[in-house]
Amino acid sequence: MRTTFLPFSTPTLEDAEINEVVDSLRSGWITTGPKVKRFEDAFRAYVGAPYAVPLSSATAGLHLTLLALKIKEGDEIITTPMTFASTVSMIVLCGGRPVLADIEPGTLNIDTNRVREKITPRTKAVIPVHFAGQACDMDPLFALAKEHGLTVIEDAAHAAGTEYKGKRIGSLDSISIFSFHPNKNITTGEGGMVCTADENLAEEISLLKFHGMSREAWKRFAASGTPNYDILLPGFKYNMMDIQAAIGIHQLPRLDGFIDRRKEIAEFYNREMADVVELALPAYAPYRQRHAWHLYTPLVRIEKLNIDRDRFMDELKKHNIGSGLHYKAIHHHSYYRDALGLADSELPNASYASERILSLPLFPKMTDDDAADVVAAVKQVIADNVR
Ligand SMILES: Cc1ncc(COP(=O)(O)O)c(C=O)c1O
């Protein structure tokens, strides 16, 4: 058994990131400034989006996007139950009503056929999540959205570097929201980016992110700026700092390499665990896409074991292997159980996955030996607990 603990994820940070942060600290300009602009431009160019707005998190991006779209009391937004709480919580905090549509059993991405069943005259938007970094099937979803006049907001928190039919997520005809939380494919510590082709929407989100101020602080205090400002609407404090962007500037050029390494590890897991009948391994979508392998999420077939998923994770920890939970389905959380009152039979695929899913370690710095340790521990836990 390995002697050191292997976490399920850890960021890949090198001297370039560290030196750039130190440079910001020494420069005296640590909040939103030229490095945020550099990161914004580089990210926009990478994904191929006409406009990008850097923010303090993807949660902030979801919040401001919904506000900018004027989502209000009674508006319904359809999304997936297999997501992080903030996707759904931001709908609630804007006064909207989240409507959960079930997922496909293999990819765990939202199922367009289930979305169709949930559309009512009050539906305003749909938020697909590119689960684990695998692109949702966007063509049928866009067609459905067009038919019903719905806005598509991609929760692309997992999808930096993901491609759908040859196009990067961020460049499709919608709004996409990325996360740079430390577990994500690239990080800025905390951070997010909204990408869109809609200039007015990008402007509105830019205003909302910083007090509704007509001019950002760094321009006001720069030599070429003027200290005066005007408040055009009440706004939030959701700006990204230069200290954060300093990290992102050096992460972005390495993103493709990170994804290549993630893919190698995921394919190793797929090969080594192909014959483990107690696991359902992640499925590839049938259409052309580039999986960014943000997560590796097998389902544990608990029917074949004497332990449940939580015990499975505890047992892995005894072998010094960390794991993550992405996700306990939204309707299984206390607040949403009460607020939405959804029975498992209404969301059978998400309910099934929610009880069985776990995230195995997957990050670029993992060695081949680390990956082999994960497989050995998984097989041992199964052997020790098989029915
Ligand atoms: C699917 C999904 N949506 C939204 C978020 C929120 O991202 P952030 O932590 O940047 O606010 C996350 C983060 O874990 C996520 O995984």
mmCIF file of N, CA and C in Angstrom, residues 25 31 62 83 92-93 108 117 148 198 237 239 264 310 348 356-357 359 380:
data_model
loop_
_atom_site.group_PDB
_atom_site.id
_atom_site.type_symbol
_atom_site.label_atom_id
_atom_site.label_comp_id
_atom_site.label_asym_id
_atom_site.label_seq_id
_atom_site.Cartn_x
_atom_site.Cartn_y
_atom_site.Cartn_z
ATOM 1 N N LEU A 25 2.648 41.525 -6.475
ATOM 2 C CA LEU A 25 2.749 42.024 -5.097
ATOM 3 C C LEU A 25 3.784 43.153 -5.016
ATOM 4 N N THR A 31 -4.953 44.454 -7.286
ATOM 5 C CA THR A 31 -6.348 44.154 -7.670
ATOM 6 C C THR A 31 -6.513 44.266 -9.187
ATOM 7 N N LEU A 62 -22.563 33.000 -13.168
ATOM 8 C CA LEU A 62 -23.947 32.520 -13.286
ATOM 9 C C LEU A 62 -24.908 33.578 -12.751
ATOM 10 N N THR A 83 -25.041 18.509 -10.947
ATOM 11 C CA THR A 83 -24.187 19.691 -11.003
ATOM 12 C C THR A 83 -23.873 20.165 -9.594
ATOM 13 N N VAL A 92 -32.241 30.418 -8.037
ATOM 14 C CA VAL A 92 -33.121 30.718 -6.904
ATOM 15 C C VAL A 92 -32.874 32.139 -6.410
ATOM 16 N N LEU A 93 -31.588 32.517 -6.308
ATOM 17 C CA LEU A 93 -31.265 33.838 -5.758
ATOM 18 C C LEU A 93 -31.669 34.982 -6.693
ATOM 19 N N LEU A 108 -23.839 11.230 -18.353
ATOM 20 C CA LEU A 108 -24.345 12.008 -17.206
ATOM 21 C C LEU A 108 -24.591 13.473 -17.572
ATOM 22 N N GLU A 117 -39.540 17.956 -22.384
ATOM 23 C CA GLU A 117 -40.737 17.656 -21.577
ATOM 24 C C GLU A 117 -40.993 18.700 -20.489
ATOM 25 N N HIS A 148 -38.245 27.274 -29.068
ATOM 26 C CA HIS A 148 -39.051 27.815 -27.961
ATOM 27 C C HIS A 148 -38.569 29.188 -27.476
ATOM 28 N N ASP A 198 -22.408 38.257 -27.469
ATOM 29 C CA ASP A 198 -23.376 39.341 -27.308
ATOM 30 C C ASP A 198 -22.708 40.522 -26.591
ATOM 31 N N LYS A 237 -19.520 43.218 -6.267
ATOM 32 C CA LYS A 237 -18.057 43.304 -6.185
ATOM 33 C C LYS A 237 -17.531 41.930 -6.575
ATOM 34 N N ASN A 239 -15.186 41.354 -9.161
ATOM 35 C CA ASN A 239 -14.063 41.462 -10.105
ATOM 36 C C ASN A 239 -12.946 40.481 -9.786
ATOM 37 N N GLU A 264 -4.431 10.732 -20.755
ATOM 38 C CA GLU A 264 -3.600 9.532 -20.590
ATOM 39 C C GLU A 264 -3.998 8.749 -19.344
ATOM 40 N N ASP A 310 -20.387 5.766 0.051
ATOM 41 C CA ASP A 310 -19.637 6.548 1.049
ATOM 42 C C ASP A 310 -18.610 5.661 1.760
ATOM 43 N N PRO A 348 -34.826 9.489 -12.622
ATOM 44 C CA PRO A 348 -34.252 8.165 -12.292
ATOM 45 C C PRO A 348 -32.750 8.052 -12.562
ATOM 46 N N ARG A 356 -24.144 6.387 -6.433
ATOM 47 C CA ARG A 356 -23.075 5.473 -6.847
ATOM 48 C C ARG A 356 -21.793 6.156 -7.322
ATOM 49 N N ILE A 357 -21.876 7.444 -7.599
ATOM 50 C CA ILE A 357 -20.750 8.106 -8.274
ATOM 51 C C ILE A 357 -19.638 8.474 -7.294
ATOM 52 N N SER A 359 -15.410 10.439 -7.661
ATOM 53 C CA SER A 359 -14.361 10.945 -8.555
ATOM 54 C C SER A 359 -13.029 10.391 -8.079
ATOM 55 N N GLN A 380 -8.742 -3.682 -4.720
ATOM 56 C CA GLN A 380 -8.655 -4.302 -3.394
ATOM 57 C C GLN A 380 -9.928 -4.039 -2.585
#
